[in-house]
Amino acid sequence: MTLKPELGRYGVWTGGSPTPAQAAEIERLGYGAIWVGGSPAADLAFAEPLLAATSTLSVATGIVNVWSAPAGPVAESFHRIDAAYPGRFLLGVGVGHPEATAEYRSPYEALVDYLDALDAAGVPMERRVLAALGPRVLRLAAERSAGAHPYLTTPEHTAHARELLGPAALLAPEHKVVLSTDVAAARTAGRDAVGFYLRLSNYVNNWRRLGFGDDDVAAPGSDRLIDAVIAHGTPDSVAARLGEHLSAGADHVTIQVLGGWKALLPTLTELAEPLGLR
C-alpha cells in the first residue's frame, strides 16, 4: 500500500516559485508545503533553494506538464532533489488542457505512458501525485501514485474524489482565496483569476459534473460559480470555507492567494491563526 506523504493540513499554491525568504516565512507560519505551479521546467531548479531555506517544509510541483517536461529529465531531477532532501519533495504530474497544447492527444494514455517512464526511472509511487478532476484520472491517481491534486474545485468535488480514491490515497485540493469583505471587489478578483479557465473544456466539464449550468460557466462566470471556487470574506470565514475540504475528505488543502506576490505573506499570516496553525 502506498503511504501518504505527510504535508500537514494546509499548504500554499503559487504560480511560479516564491523566494527562499518567502518559503522560510511560510514554514514559520505553520504551512506544511509549497506547491509550485506554472508548469515548471524539467530541471526543477527552483526546488533546492526553497528546501535549503527551510527545515521541515515540503515542496511539490503543481504540476509538471507531461507535454513540456519529458519524463526522463524530470526523473533525473527528482532523484537529484530527493538525494539532497530525502522525503521533502513531491512530484505533481498532469496533462494540462487541450486548448493550450498543440500536440495534445489522448490525455489519459499520455499520462499512463508518462507514469510508465517514471516507473522505469525509479521514481516511487509514494513521491508523486496526479492532477485529477474526472473519475478516470482520479482512479488512476489511486492506482499509480500517492494520490490526487485537484485544481479549481469545491468541497463537493472533494467528497466525490474521496469516494473514488478510497481512504489510502492523498487528496490535496487547491482553493483560491481573497481576504476582503467587499463582495464585489472579491468577485472581480475571482473572475480575473477564473476567466481563463472558463475557456478550457476540462474545467468546464468538471463544473458541469458538479451541477453548474450554462449560465454559471458562461463568461465571466456566475456569482454562484465564483463564490464556490473563490473563498472570500474575513479570515475566519475564509478559514471555515477551506476547512470544508478537510471535512469532505481532503488530507491537505493548498491555498492560492489572489492579488499577486505582495498579498501572499500578509494573507497567509492573517489566515494562520483561524486555520489553527499557531
Short mmCIF file of C-alpha atoms in Angstrom, two decimals:
data_model
loop_
_atom_site.label_atom_id
_atom_site.label_comp_id
_atom_site.label_asym_id
_atom_site.label_seq_id
_atom_site.Cartn_x
_atom_site.Cartn_y
_atom_site.Cartn_z
CA MET A 1 0.00 0.00 0.00
CA THR A 2 1.34 3.44 -0.97
CA LEU A 3 1.99 5.67 2.04
CA LYS A 4 0.50 9.16 2.08
CA PRO A 5 3.04 11.97 2.11
CA GLU A 6 2.99 13.96 5.35
CA LEU A 7 2.18 17.51 4.29
CA GLY A 8 0.16 18.91 7.17
CA ARG A 9 -3.40 20.17 6.83
CA TYR A 10 -2.63 23.28 4.79
CA GLY A 11 -0.14 24.26 2.13
CA VAL A 12 0.39 27.13 -0.27
CA TRP A 13 -0.02 27.08 -4.07
CA THR A 14 1.95 29.66 -6.07
CA GLY A 15 2.02 30.41 -9.79
CA GLY A 16 5.78 30.23 -10.08
CA SER A 17 8.35 29.85 -7.35
CA PRO A 18 8.41 32.03 -4.24
CA THR A 19 11.74 33.28 -2.95
CA PRO A 20 13.67 31.28 -0.34
CA ALA A 21 12.87 34.03 2.19
CA GLN A 22 9.16 33.69 1.45
CA ALA A 23 9.43 29.92 1.81
CA ALA A 24 11.09 30.31 5.22
CA GLU A 25 8.28 32.58 6.38
CA ILE A 26 5.61 30.20 5.05
CA GLU A 27 7.23 27.42 7.08
CA ARG A 28 7.42 29.64 10.17
CA LEU A 29 3.70 30.37 9.88
CA GLY A 30 2.95 26.65 10.08
CA TYR A 31 2.08 25.72 6.49
CA GLY A 32 3.30 22.28 5.53
CA ALA A 33 4.06 22.56 1.83
CA ILE A 34 4.58 24.88 -1.10
CA TRP A 35 3.12 23.76 -4.43
CA VAL A 36 4.79 25.49 -7.37
CA GLY A 37 2.54 25.85 -10.40
CA GLY A 38 3.10 27.31 -13.83
CA SER A 39 4.31 24.06 -15.48
CA PRO A 40 7.92 24.22 -14.22
CA ALA A 41 10.73 23.06 -16.49
CA ALA A 42 12.11 19.53 -16.26
CA ASP A 43 15.24 20.61 -14.38
CA LEU A 44 13.06 21.58 -11.37
CA ALA A 45 15.82 24.02 -10.45
CA PHE A 46 13.52 26.05 -8.18
CA ALA A 47 13.26 23.27 -5.59
CA GLU A 48 16.67 23.17 -3.91
CA PRO A 49 16.79 26.85 -2.90
CA LEU A 50 13.39 26.54 -1.22
CA LEU A 51 14.34 23.33 0.55
CA ALA A 52 17.70 24.75 1.63
CA ALA A 53 15.99 27.75 3.20
CA THR A 54 13.64 25.57 5.28
CA SER A 55 13.90 22.53 7.52
CA THR A 56 10.52 20.79 7.52
CA LEU A 57 8.59 22.31 4.61
CA SER A 58 7.72 20.04 1.70
CA VAL A 59 7.99 21.34 -1.87
CA ALA A 60 5.75 19.97 -4.61
CA THR A 61 5.06 20.66 -8.26
CA GLY A 62 1.51 21.68 -9.02
CA ILE A 63 2.06 20.46 -11.73
CA VAL A 64 4.80 19.27 -14.10
CA ASN A 65 3.14 19.15 -17.53
CA VAL A 66 3.70 15.88 -19.40
CA TRP A 67 3.74 17.71 -22.74
CA SER A 68 6.50 20.18 -21.89
CA ALA A 69 8.69 18.33 -19.34
CA PRO A 70 9.91 14.91 -20.58
CA ALA A 71 9.75 12.09 -18.04
CA GLY A 72 13.44 11.15 -18.27
CA PRO A 73 14.86 14.54 -17.29
CA VAL A 74 12.12 15.01 -14.69
CA ALA A 75 13.04 11.67 -13.10
CA GLU A 76 16.72 12.70 -13.02
CA SER A 77 15.74 15.94 -11.32
CA PHE A 78 13.57 14.10 -8.82
CA HIS A 79 16.43 11.82 -7.81
CA ARG A 80 18.83 14.78 -7.52
CA ILE A 81 16.45 16.66 -5.20
CA ASP A 82 15.40 13.62 -3.18
CA ALA A 83 19.02 12.63 -2.58
CA ALA A 84 19.77 16.06 -1.11
CA TYR A 85 16.47 16.46 0.78
CA PRO A 86 15.02 12.99 1.37
CA GLY A 87 11.25 12.80 1.64
CA ARG A 88 10.65 16.54 1.25
CA PHE A 89 9.94 16.77 -2.49
CA LEU A 90 6.69 15.61 -4.09
CA LEU A 91 6.32 15.34 -7.85
CA GLY A 92 2.92 16.51 -9.07
CA VAL A 93 2.21 15.48 -12.68
CA GLY A 94 -0.62 16.37 -15.05
CA VAL A 95 -1.72 16.69 -18.66
CA GLY A 96 -2.85 20.30 -18.67
CA HIS A 97 -5.64 21.09 -21.11
CA PRO A 98 -6.08 20.54 -24.84
CA GLU A 99 -6.60 24.22 -25.71
CA ALA A 100 -3.04 25.03 -24.59
CA THR A 101 -1.10 22.17 -26.19
CA ALA A 102 -0.73 21.76 -29.95
CA GLU A 103 0.36 18.11 -29.76
CA TYR A 104 -2.39 17.15 -27.32
CA ARG A 105 -3.54 13.56 -27.87
CA SER A 106 -5.37 11.14 -25.61
CA PRO A 107 -4.58 12.69 -22.22
CA TYR A 108 -5.21 9.50 -20.30
CA GLU A 109 -2.90 7.42 -22.48
CA ALA A 110 -0.22 10.13 -22.37
CA LEU A 111 -0.40 10.17 -18.59
CA VAL A 112 -0.15 6.37 -18.39
CA ASP A 113 2.88 6.42 -20.68
CA TYR A 114 4.50 9.11 -18.53
CA LEU A 115 3.90 7.10 -15.36
CA ASP A 116 5.39 4.05 -17.04
CA ALA A 117 8.51 6.09 -17.80
CA LEU A 118 8.70 7.34 -14.21
CA ASP A 119 8.40 3.75 -13.00
CA ALA A 120 11.23 2.69 -15.29
CA ALA A 121 13.37 5.54 -13.94
CA GLY A 122 12.72 4.54 -10.33
CA VAL A 123 10.51 7.42 -9.19
CA PRO A 124 8.49 5.85 -6.35
CA MET A 125 4.71 5.96 -6.37
CA GLU A 126 4.60 7.45 -2.89
CA ARG A 127 6.55 10.53 -4.03
CA ARG A 128 4.27 11.53 -6.90
CA VAL A 129 0.66 12.68 -7.29
CA LEU A 130 -1.59 13.36 -10.26
CA ALA A 131 -3.62 16.41 -11.18
CA ALA A 132 -7.05 14.81 -11.39
CA LEU A 133 -10.59 16.07 -11.87
CA GLY A 134 -12.64 13.37 -13.57
CA PRO A 135 -13.36 9.84 -12.35
CA ARG A 136 -10.97 8.02 -14.68
CA VAL A 137 -7.87 10.01 -13.72
CA LEU A 138 -8.84 10.03 -10.05
CA ARG A 139 -8.87 6.24 -10.13
CA LEU A 140 -5.53 6.26 -11.94
CA ALA A 141 -4.13 8.53 -9.23
CA ALA A 142 -5.08 5.99 -6.58
CA GLU A 143 -3.61 3.11 -8.59
CA ARG A 144 -0.36 4.67 -9.84
CA SER A 145 0.58 7.42 -7.37
CA ALA A 146 0.24 8.62 -3.81
CA GLY A 147 -2.98 10.42 -4.68
CA ALA A 148 -4.62 13.40 -6.36
CA HIS A 149 -4.15 17.16 -6.54
CA PRO A 150 -7.42 18.60 -7.97
CA TYR A 151 -7.43 22.25 -9.05
CA LEU A 152 -10.27 24.80 -9.07
CA THR A 153 -12.78 22.57 -7.36
CA THR A 154 -15.21 22.66 -4.45
CA PRO A 155 -15.70 20.69 -1.23
CA GLU A 156 -18.43 18.76 -3.06
CA HIS A 157 -15.85 17.62 -5.59
CA THR A 158 -13.52 16.72 -2.72
CA ALA A 159 -16.18 14.44 -1.22
CA HIS A 160 -16.73 12.71 -4.56
CA ALA A 161 -12.98 12.41 -5.15
CA ARG A 162 -12.51 10.78 -1.75
CA GLU A 163 -15.11 8.16 -2.62
CA LEU A 164 -13.28 7.30 -5.84
CA LEU A 165 -9.78 7.41 -4.35
CA GLY A 166 -10.57 5.37 -1.27
CA PRO A 167 -9.14 6.11 2.17
CA ALA A 168 -5.48 5.30 1.50
CA ALA A 169 -4.72 7.91 -1.18
CA LEU A 170 -3.65 11.50 -0.58
CA LEU A 171 -6.23 14.12 -1.55
CA ALA A 172 -4.85 17.66 -1.79
CA PRO A 173 -7.27 20.09 -3.49
CA GLU A 174 -6.37 23.67 -4.37
CA HIS A 175 -8.64 26.59 -3.38
CA LYS A 176 -8.23 30.29 -4.16
CA VAL A 177 -8.71 32.98 -1.51
CA VAL A 178 -9.26 36.73 -1.28
CA LEU A 179 -9.28 38.37 2.15
CA SER A 180 -11.89 41.05 1.56
CA THR A 181 -15.35 41.75 2.91
CA ASP A 182 -16.07 43.82 -0.21
CA VAL A 183 -18.01 41.14 -2.08
CA ALA A 184 -17.99 42.94 -5.42
CA ALA A 185 -14.23 43.52 -5.29
CA ALA A 186 -13.57 39.92 -4.23
CA ARG A 187 -15.71 38.58 -7.06
CA THR A 188 -13.89 40.81 -9.52
CA ALA A 189 -10.56 39.40 -8.35
CA GLY A 190 -12.04 35.92 -8.60
CA ARG A 191 -13.27 36.48 -12.14
CA ASP A 192 -9.84 37.80 -13.14
CA ALA A 193 -8.36 34.52 -11.91
CA VAL A 194 -11.04 32.17 -13.22
CA GLY A 195 -11.80 33.75 -16.60
CA PHE A 196 -9.03 31.86 -18.39
CA TYR A 197 -10.38 28.52 -17.15
CA LEU A 198 -13.90 29.25 -18.42
CA ARG A 199 -12.44 28.65 -21.90
CA LEU A 200 -10.97 25.24 -21.01
CA SER A 201 -13.10 22.17 -21.55
CA ASN A 202 -11.69 20.02 -18.75
CA TYR A 203 -12.57 22.58 -16.07
CA VAL A 204 -15.93 23.47 -17.58
CA ASN A 205 -16.86 19.78 -17.86
CA ASN A 206 -15.88 19.24 -14.25
CA TRP A 207 -18.04 22.14 -13.08
CA ARG A 208 -20.93 20.74 -15.08
CA ARG A 209 -20.50 17.40 -13.28
CA LEU A 210 -20.78 19.35 -10.04
CA GLY A 211 -24.16 20.76 -11.09
CA PHE A 212 -23.24 24.13 -12.57
CA GLY A 213 -25.25 25.05 -15.66
CA ASP A 214 -24.73 27.00 -18.86
CA ASP A 215 -25.35 30.35 -17.18
CA ASP A 216 -22.79 29.55 -14.48
CA VAL A 217 -19.94 28.59 -16.80
CA ALA A 218 -20.56 31.26 -19.43
CA ALA A 219 -18.04 34.14 -19.22
CA PRO A 220 -17.47 35.91 -16.90
CA GLY A 221 -18.83 33.20 -14.56
CA SER A 222 -21.88 33.45 -12.36
CA ASP A 223 -21.72 34.71 -8.79
CA ARG A 224 -22.61 31.16 -7.73
CA LEU A 225 -19.60 29.68 -9.51
CA ILE A 226 -17.16 32.36 -8.38
CA ASP A 227 -18.28 32.07 -4.77
CA ALA A 228 -17.88 28.28 -4.96
CA VAL A 229 -14.28 28.30 -6.17
CA ILE A 230 -13.02 31.53 -4.54
CA ALA A 231 -13.16 31.80 -0.75
CA HIS A 232 -13.59 35.45 0.26
CA GLY A 233 -14.50 37.42 3.34
CA THR A 234 -12.93 37.66 6.78
CA PRO A 235 -10.03 35.41 7.83
CA ASP A 236 -12.45 33.37 9.92
CA SER A 237 -14.94 32.86 7.08
CA VAL A 238 -12.21 32.01 4.57
CA ALA A 239 -10.69 29.53 7.02
CA ALA A 240 -14.10 27.95 7.53
CA ARG A 241 -14.54 27.52 3.78
CA LEU A 242 -11.12 25.91 3.42
CA GLY A 243 -11.93 23.62 6.32
CA GLU A 244 -14.93 22.29 4.40
CA HIS A 245 -12.46 20.45 2.16
CA LEU A 246 -11.00 18.68 5.20
CA SER A 247 -14.47 17.78 6.42
CA ALA A 248 -15.25 16.40 2.96
CA GLY A 249 -12.24 14.09 3.00
CA ALA A 250 -9.17 16.10 2.00
CA ASP A 251 -5.90 15.38 3.75
CA HIS A 252 -4.26 18.66 2.77
CA VAL A 253 -5.65 21.88 1.26
CA THR A 254 -3.44 24.02 -0.98
CA ILE A 255 -4.23 27.73 -0.70
CA GLN A 256 -3.74 30.04 -3.66
CA VAL A 257 -3.71 33.69 -2.58
CA LEU A 258 -5.07 36.06 -5.21
CA GLY A 259 -3.64 39.55 -5.51
CA GLY A 260 -0.07 38.84 -6.54
CA TRP A 261 3.11 38.29 -4.57
CA LYS A 262 2.52 41.37 -2.42
CA ALA A 263 -0.62 39.77 -0.99
CA LEU A 264 0.91 36.35 -0.36
CA LEU A 265 2.53 36.63 3.06
CA PRO A 266 0.06 39.14 4.58
CA THR A 267 -2.84 36.88 3.63
CA LEU A 268 -1.16 33.73 4.87
CA THR A 269 -0.27 35.49 8.12
CA GLU A 270 -3.88 36.53 8.73
CA LEU A 271 -5.14 33.03 7.95
CA ALA A 272 -2.64 31.14 10.10
CA GLU A 273 -4.46 31.56 13.41
CA PRO A 274 -8.02 30.78 12.22
CA LEU A 275 -6.63 27.79 10.34
CA GLY A 276 -5.21 26.51 13.62
CA LEU A 277 -1.59 26.75 12.53
CA ARG A 278 -0.49 28.82 15.52
#
